[in-house]
Amino acid sequence: MPFGTVGHSPLLAATQRNLSLKVTQYPNEQAAKDAIDRAEIYGALIPGQTSNTLLVVPTISDVAPLDLAANFEITAKKLRRPLSVQQYVPHPLAEKDPFGLVESMMLVPLLVGGYMASTRLRTVTGSATGRRRLAALLGFSALAGLAINFIVGPWLQGYPPGEVLDRLGDPLPDHRRRPAKNSSELPEHS
């Protein structure tokens, strides 16, 4: 799993015995957060004088933040080193879709709809190729994309408010465009 660190810590080396991490060294905390903003790493360890801080990103994966937090907390207890686990959310998900599932679930109707449209078009035209076949498929794709965008956005509230029109020209989030949000504490693990 891609992971970042600022400086060196025995906590990281000990955790790597139980968890496979591809560690990248960053010069400071801001550089690590910038890498998280670009979705290059799933978390980062920031060693400090009195305590270590583990940044986890719940919006990039459902499982990675839990694995990182659990493994680092176990190792910190074994080494008797203080560890603070913080959520870092550079791109918040929609309030009604906290796991980011709506967007990915809408790919199925688009794929099935595209297949059905091409099959129906072949049935209507009687051949796999035709003069206006490409134009018809492109038109269907554009209309289906707009329909799905408005179903996912305003109806299912799968995008944060105000982002539906932003997504028309950019269906995938641009991690470099949005400023990072402040981090907040994760709930304690038992």
mmCIF file of C-alpha atoms in Angstrom:
data_model
loop_
_atom_site.group_PDB
_atom_site.id
_atom_site.type_symbol
_atom_site.label_atom_id
_atom_site.label_comp_id
_atom_site.label_asym_id
_atom_site.label_seq_id
_atom_site.Cartn_x
_atom_site.Cartn_y
_atom_site.Cartn_z
ATOM 1 C CA MET A 1 0.000 0.000 0.000
ATOM 2 C CA PRO A 2 1.457 3.427 -0.891
ATOM 3 C CA PHE A 3 2.342 5.269 2.298
ATOM 4 C CA GLY A 4 4.286 8.404 3.188
ATOM 5 C CA THR A 5 6.464 9.481 6.062
ATOM 6 C CA VAL A 6 8.193 12.621 7.229
ATOM 7 C CA GLY A 7 11.460 11.702 8.913
ATOM 8 C CA HIS A 8 12.299 8.360 10.497
ATOM 9 C CA SER A 9 10.537 6.459 13.250
ATOM 10 C CA PRO A 10 10.989 2.998 14.781
ATOM 11 C CA LEU A 11 7.195 2.826 14.763
ATOM 12 C CA LEU A 12 7.147 2.667 10.949
ATOM 13 C CA ALA A 13 9.831 -0.021 10.750
ATOM 14 C CA ALA A 14 8.049 -2.175 13.333
ATOM 15 C CA THR A 15 4.661 -1.760 11.631
ATOM 16 C CA GLN A 16 6.121 -2.796 8.281
ATOM 17 C CA ARG A 17 6.779 -6.272 9.708
ATOM 18 C CA ASN A 18 2.999 -6.875 9.761
ATOM 19 C CA LEU A 19 1.783 -4.594 6.987
ATOM 20 C CA SER A 20 3.106 -4.285 3.429
ATOM 21 C CA LEU A 21 3.795 -0.596 2.834
ATOM 22 C CA LYS A 22 5.500 1.077 -0.108
ATOM 23 C CA VAL A 23 6.999 3.997 1.804
ATOM 24 C CA THR A 24 7.880 7.329 0.228
ATOM 25 C CA GLN A 25 9.882 9.888 2.198
ATOM 26 C CA TYR A 26 8.593 13.493 2.189
ATOM 27 C CA PRO A 27 10.482 16.599 3.399
ATOM 28 C CA ASN A 28 7.603 17.930 5.548
ATOM 29 C CA GLU A 29 3.979 17.383 6.562
ATOM 30 C CA GLN A 30 2.632 19.674 3.837
ATOM 31 C CA ALA A 31 4.443 17.681 1.127
ATOM 32 C CA ALA A 32 2.868 14.469 2.497
ATOM 33 C CA LYS A 33 -0.578 16.111 2.507
ATOM 34 C CA ASP A 34 -0.028 17.281 -1.071
ATOM 35 C CA ALA A 35 0.726 13.657 -2.049
ATOM 36 C CA ILE A 36 -2.512 12.596 -0.320
ATOM 37 C CA ASP A 37 -4.370 15.331 -2.233
ATOM 38 C CA ARG A 38 -3.056 13.826 -5.485
ATOM 39 C CA ALA A 39 -4.161 10.320 -4.312
ATOM 40 C CA GLU A 40 -0.562 9.036 -4.409
ATOM 41 C CA ILE A 41 -0.567 7.669 -0.840
ATOM 42 C CA TYR A 42 -3.178 6.213 1.539
ATOM 43 C CA GLY A 43 -1.759 7.792 4.670
ATOM 44 C CA ALA A 44 1.330 9.273 6.275
ATOM 45 C CA LEU A 45 3.270 9.057 9.526
ATOM 46 C CA ILE A 46 4.540 12.318 10.949
ATOM 47 C CA PRO A 47 7.001 11.557 13.773
ATOM 48 C CA GLY A 48 7.228 14.202 16.478
ATOM 49 C CA GLN A 49 9.311 14.934 19.558
ATOM 50 C CA THR A 50 6.664 13.752 22.023
ATOM 51 C CA SER A 51 4.104 11.955 19.840
ATOM 52 C CA ASN A 52 3.699 10.427 16.395
ATOM 53 C CA THR A 53 0.784 11.438 14.171
ATOM 54 C CA LEU A 54 -0.752 9.008 11.715
ATOM 55 C CA LEU A 55 -2.789 10.624 8.939
ATOM 56 C CA VAL A 56 -5.358 8.319 7.334
ATOM 57 C CA VAL A 57 -7.598 9.100 4.363
ATOM 58 C CA PRO A 58 -11.088 7.586 4.653
ATOM 59 C CA THR A 59 -12.206 8.960 1.275
ATOM 60 C CA ILE A 60 -9.592 7.024 -0.712
ATOM 61 C CA SER A 61 -10.462 3.558 0.598
ATOM 62 C CA ASP A 62 -12.942 1.931 2.957
ATOM 63 C CA VAL A 63 -10.453 -0.559 4.409
ATOM 64 C CA ALA A 64 -7.005 1.090 4.246
ATOM 65 C CA PRO A 65 -7.576 3.653 7.041
ATOM 66 C CA LEU A 66 -8.759 0.918 9.398
ATOM 67 C CA ASP A 67 -5.813 -1.365 8.590
ATOM 68 C CA LEU A 68 -3.322 1.456 8.957
ATOM 69 C CA ALA A 69 -4.800 2.703 12.230
ATOM 70 C CA ALA A 70 -5.129 -0.765 13.768
ATOM 71 C CA ASN A 71 -1.595 -1.888 12.835
ATOM 72 C CA PHE A 72 0.069 1.365 13.894
ATOM 73 C CA GLU A 73 -1.877 1.451 17.186
ATOM 74 C CA ILE A 74 -0.863 -2.139 18.046
ATOM 75 C CA THR A 75 2.769 -1.376 17.242
ATOM 76 C CA ALA A 76 2.676 1.897 19.217
ATOM 77 C CA LYS A 77 1.383 0.044 22.278
ATOM 78 C CA LYS A 78 4.096 -2.598 21.957
ATOM 79 C CA LEU A 79 6.818 0.051 21.644
ATOM 80 C CA ARG A 80 5.164 2.262 24.298
ATOM 81 C CA ARG A 81 5.153 5.242 21.954
ATOM 82 C CA PRO A 82 2.299 7.755 21.858
ATOM 83 C CA LEU A 83 0.341 7.803 18.612
ATOM 84 C CA SER A 84 -2.365 10.190 17.477
ATOM 85 C CA VAL A 85 -4.511 8.960 14.580
ATOM 86 C CA GLN A 86 -6.088 11.741 12.542
ATOM 87 C CA GLN A 87 -8.454 11.659 9.627
ATOM 88 C CA TYR A 88 -7.309 13.778 6.709
ATOM 89 C CA VAL A 89 -10.120 14.460 4.261
ATOM 90 C CA PRO A 90 -8.845 16.550 1.345
ATOM 91 C CA HIS A 91 -11.994 15.898 -0.714
ATOM 92 C CA PRO A 92 -15.088 15.312 1.408
ATOM 93 C CA LEU A 93 -17.703 12.894 0.136
ATOM 94 C CA ALA A 94 -21.381 13.706 -0.091
ATOM 95 C CA GLU A 95 -23.246 13.685 3.213
ATOM 96 C CA LYS A 96 -25.800 11.128 1.968
ATOM 97 C CA ASP A 97 -23.109 8.911 0.394
ATOM 98 C CA PRO A 98 -20.339 8.716 3.011
ATOM 99 C CA PHE A 99 -18.629 5.751 1.306
ATOM 100 C CA GLY A 100 -18.665 7.114 -2.263
ATOM 101 C CA LEU A 101 -20.651 4.168 -3.597
ATOM 102 C CA VAL A 102 -23.334 5.939 -5.633
ATOM 103 C CA GLU A 103 -20.992 7.071 -8.400
ATOM 104 C CA SER A 104 -19.431 3.643 -8.886
ATOM 105 C CA MET A 105 -22.811 1.876 -8.753
ATOM 106 C CA MET A 106 -24.033 4.057 -11.611
ATOM 107 C CA LEU A 107 -21.421 2.563 -13.933
ATOM 108 C CA VAL A 108 -23.477 -0.634 -14.237
ATOM 109 C CA PRO A 109 -26.539 1.059 -15.775
ATOM 110 C CA LEU A 110 -24.260 3.012 -18.122
ATOM 111 C CA LEU A 111 -22.478 -0.142 -19.310
ATOM 112 C CA VAL A 112 -25.682 -2.162 -19.668
ATOM 113 C CA GLY A 113 -27.438 0.786 -21.330
ATOM 114 C CA GLY A 114 -24.586 1.214 -23.813
ATOM 115 C CA TYR A 115 -24.649 -2.458 -24.673
ATOM 116 C CA MET A 116 -28.433 -2.403 -25.090
ATOM 117 C CA ALA A 117 -28.265 0.750 -27.226
ATOM 118 C CA SER A 118 -25.683 -0.728 -29.581
ATOM 119 C CA THR A 119 -27.647 -3.985 -29.829
ATOM 120 C CA ARG A 120 -30.913 -2.153 -30.555
ATOM 121 C CA LEU A 121 -29.169 0.051 -33.102
ATOM 122 C CA ARG A 122 -27.825 -3.028 -34.886
ATOM 123 C CA THR A 123 -31.311 -4.552 -34.894
ATOM 124 C CA VAL A 124 -32.873 -1.383 -36.309
ATOM 125 C CA THR A 125 -30.213 -0.741 -38.958
ATOM 126 C CA GLY A 126 -29.716 -4.412 -39.842
ATOM 127 C CA SER A 127 -25.916 -4.182 -39.814
ATOM 128 C CA ALA A 128 -23.017 -3.692 -37.422
ATOM 129 C CA THR A 129 -21.858 -0.654 -39.379
ATOM 130 C CA GLY A 130 -23.840 2.203 -40.795
ATOM 131 C CA ARG A 131 -23.647 5.778 -41.953
ATOM 132 C CA ARG A 132 -24.945 7.452 -38.805
ATOM 133 C CA ARG A 133 -24.307 4.663 -36.305
ATOM 134 C CA LEU A 134 -21.355 6.415 -34.609
ATOM 135 C CA ALA A 135 -23.298 9.691 -34.338
ATOM 136 C CA ALA A 136 -26.282 7.862 -32.825
ATOM 137 C CA LEU A 137 -24.083 6.074 -30.257
ATOM 138 C CA LEU A 138 -22.307 9.325 -29.338
ATOM 139 C CA GLY A 139 -25.663 11.065 -28.941
ATOM 140 C CA PHE A 140 -26.958 8.248 -26.740
ATOM 141 C CA SER A 141 -23.757 8.369 -24.663
ATOM 142 C CA ALA A 142 -24.054 12.115 -24.087
ATOM 143 C CA LEU A 143 -27.742 11.919 -23.137
ATOM 144 C CA ALA A 144 -27.216 8.893 -20.879
ATOM 145 C CA GLY A 145 -24.260 10.591 -19.180
ATOM 146 C CA LEU A 146 -26.313 13.727 -18.494
ATOM 147 C CA ALA A 147 -29.233 11.677 -17.184
ATOM 148 C CA ILE A 148 -27.005 9.605 -14.881
ATOM 149 C CA ASN A 149 -25.248 12.769 -13.672
ATOM 150 C CA PHE A 150 -28.537 14.346 -12.628
ATOM 151 C CA ILE A 151 -29.814 11.089 -11.071
ATOM 152 C CA VAL A 152 -26.617 10.678 -9.031
ATOM 153 C CA GLY A 153 -26.392 14.345 -8.075
ATOM 154 C CA PRO A 154 -29.698 16.011 -7.165
ATOM 155 C CA TRP A 155 -31.811 12.866 -6.799
ATOM 156 C CA LEU A 156 -29.525 10.405 -4.942
ATOM 157 C CA GLN A 157 -27.290 13.202 -3.596
ATOM 158 C CA GLY A 158 -24.166 11.238 -4.505
ATOM 159 C CA TYR A 159 -22.166 14.425 -5.040
ATOM 160 C CA PRO A 160 -21.616 17.138 -2.460
ATOM 161 C CA PRO A 161 -24.076 20.027 -3.039
ATOM 162 C CA GLY A 162 -23.066 22.399 -5.810
ATOM 163 C CA GLU A 163 -20.835 19.904 -7.647
ATOM 164 C CA VAL A 164 -23.355 18.489 -10.127
ATOM 165 C CA LEU A 165 -22.658 21.137 -12.760
ATOM 166 C CA ASP A 166 -18.908 20.926 -12.026
ATOM 167 C CA ARG A 167 -19.019 17.215 -12.881
ATOM 168 C CA LEU A 168 -20.602 17.726 -16.285
ATOM 169 C CA GLY A 169 -17.270 18.781 -17.742
ATOM 170 C CA ASP A 170 -15.130 16.751 -15.336
ATOM 171 C CA PRO A 171 -16.697 13.414 -14.301
ATOM 172 C CA LEU A 172 -13.650 12.377 -12.260
ATOM 173 C CA PRO A 173 -12.486 14.486 -9.295
ATOM 174 C CA ASP A 174 -9.489 16.670 -10.012
ATOM 175 C CA HIS A 175 -7.377 16.344 -6.872
ATOM 176 C CA ARG A 176 -5.171 19.289 -7.745
ATOM 177 C CA ARG A 177 -8.017 21.786 -8.051
ATOM 178 C CA ARG A 178 -9.628 21.691 -4.622
ATOM 179 C CA PRO A 179 -7.946 22.969 -1.466
ATOM 180 C CA ALA A 180 -7.409 20.539 1.400
ATOM 181 C CA LYS A 181 -9.698 20.568 4.425
ATOM 182 C CA ASN A 182 -8.539 20.451 8.032
ATOM 183 C CA SER A 183 -8.174 17.049 9.628
ATOM 184 C CA SER A 184 -10.221 15.823 12.552
ATOM 185 C CA GLU A 185 -9.712 13.109 15.126
ATOM 186 C CA LEU A 186 -10.768 9.544 14.365
ATOM 187 C CA PRO A 187 -12.888 7.765 16.932
ATOM 188 C CA GLU A 188 -10.970 5.556 19.338
ATOM 189 C CA HIS A 189 -10.602 1.882 18.409
ATOM 190 C CA SER A 190 -11.459 -0.676 21.054
#
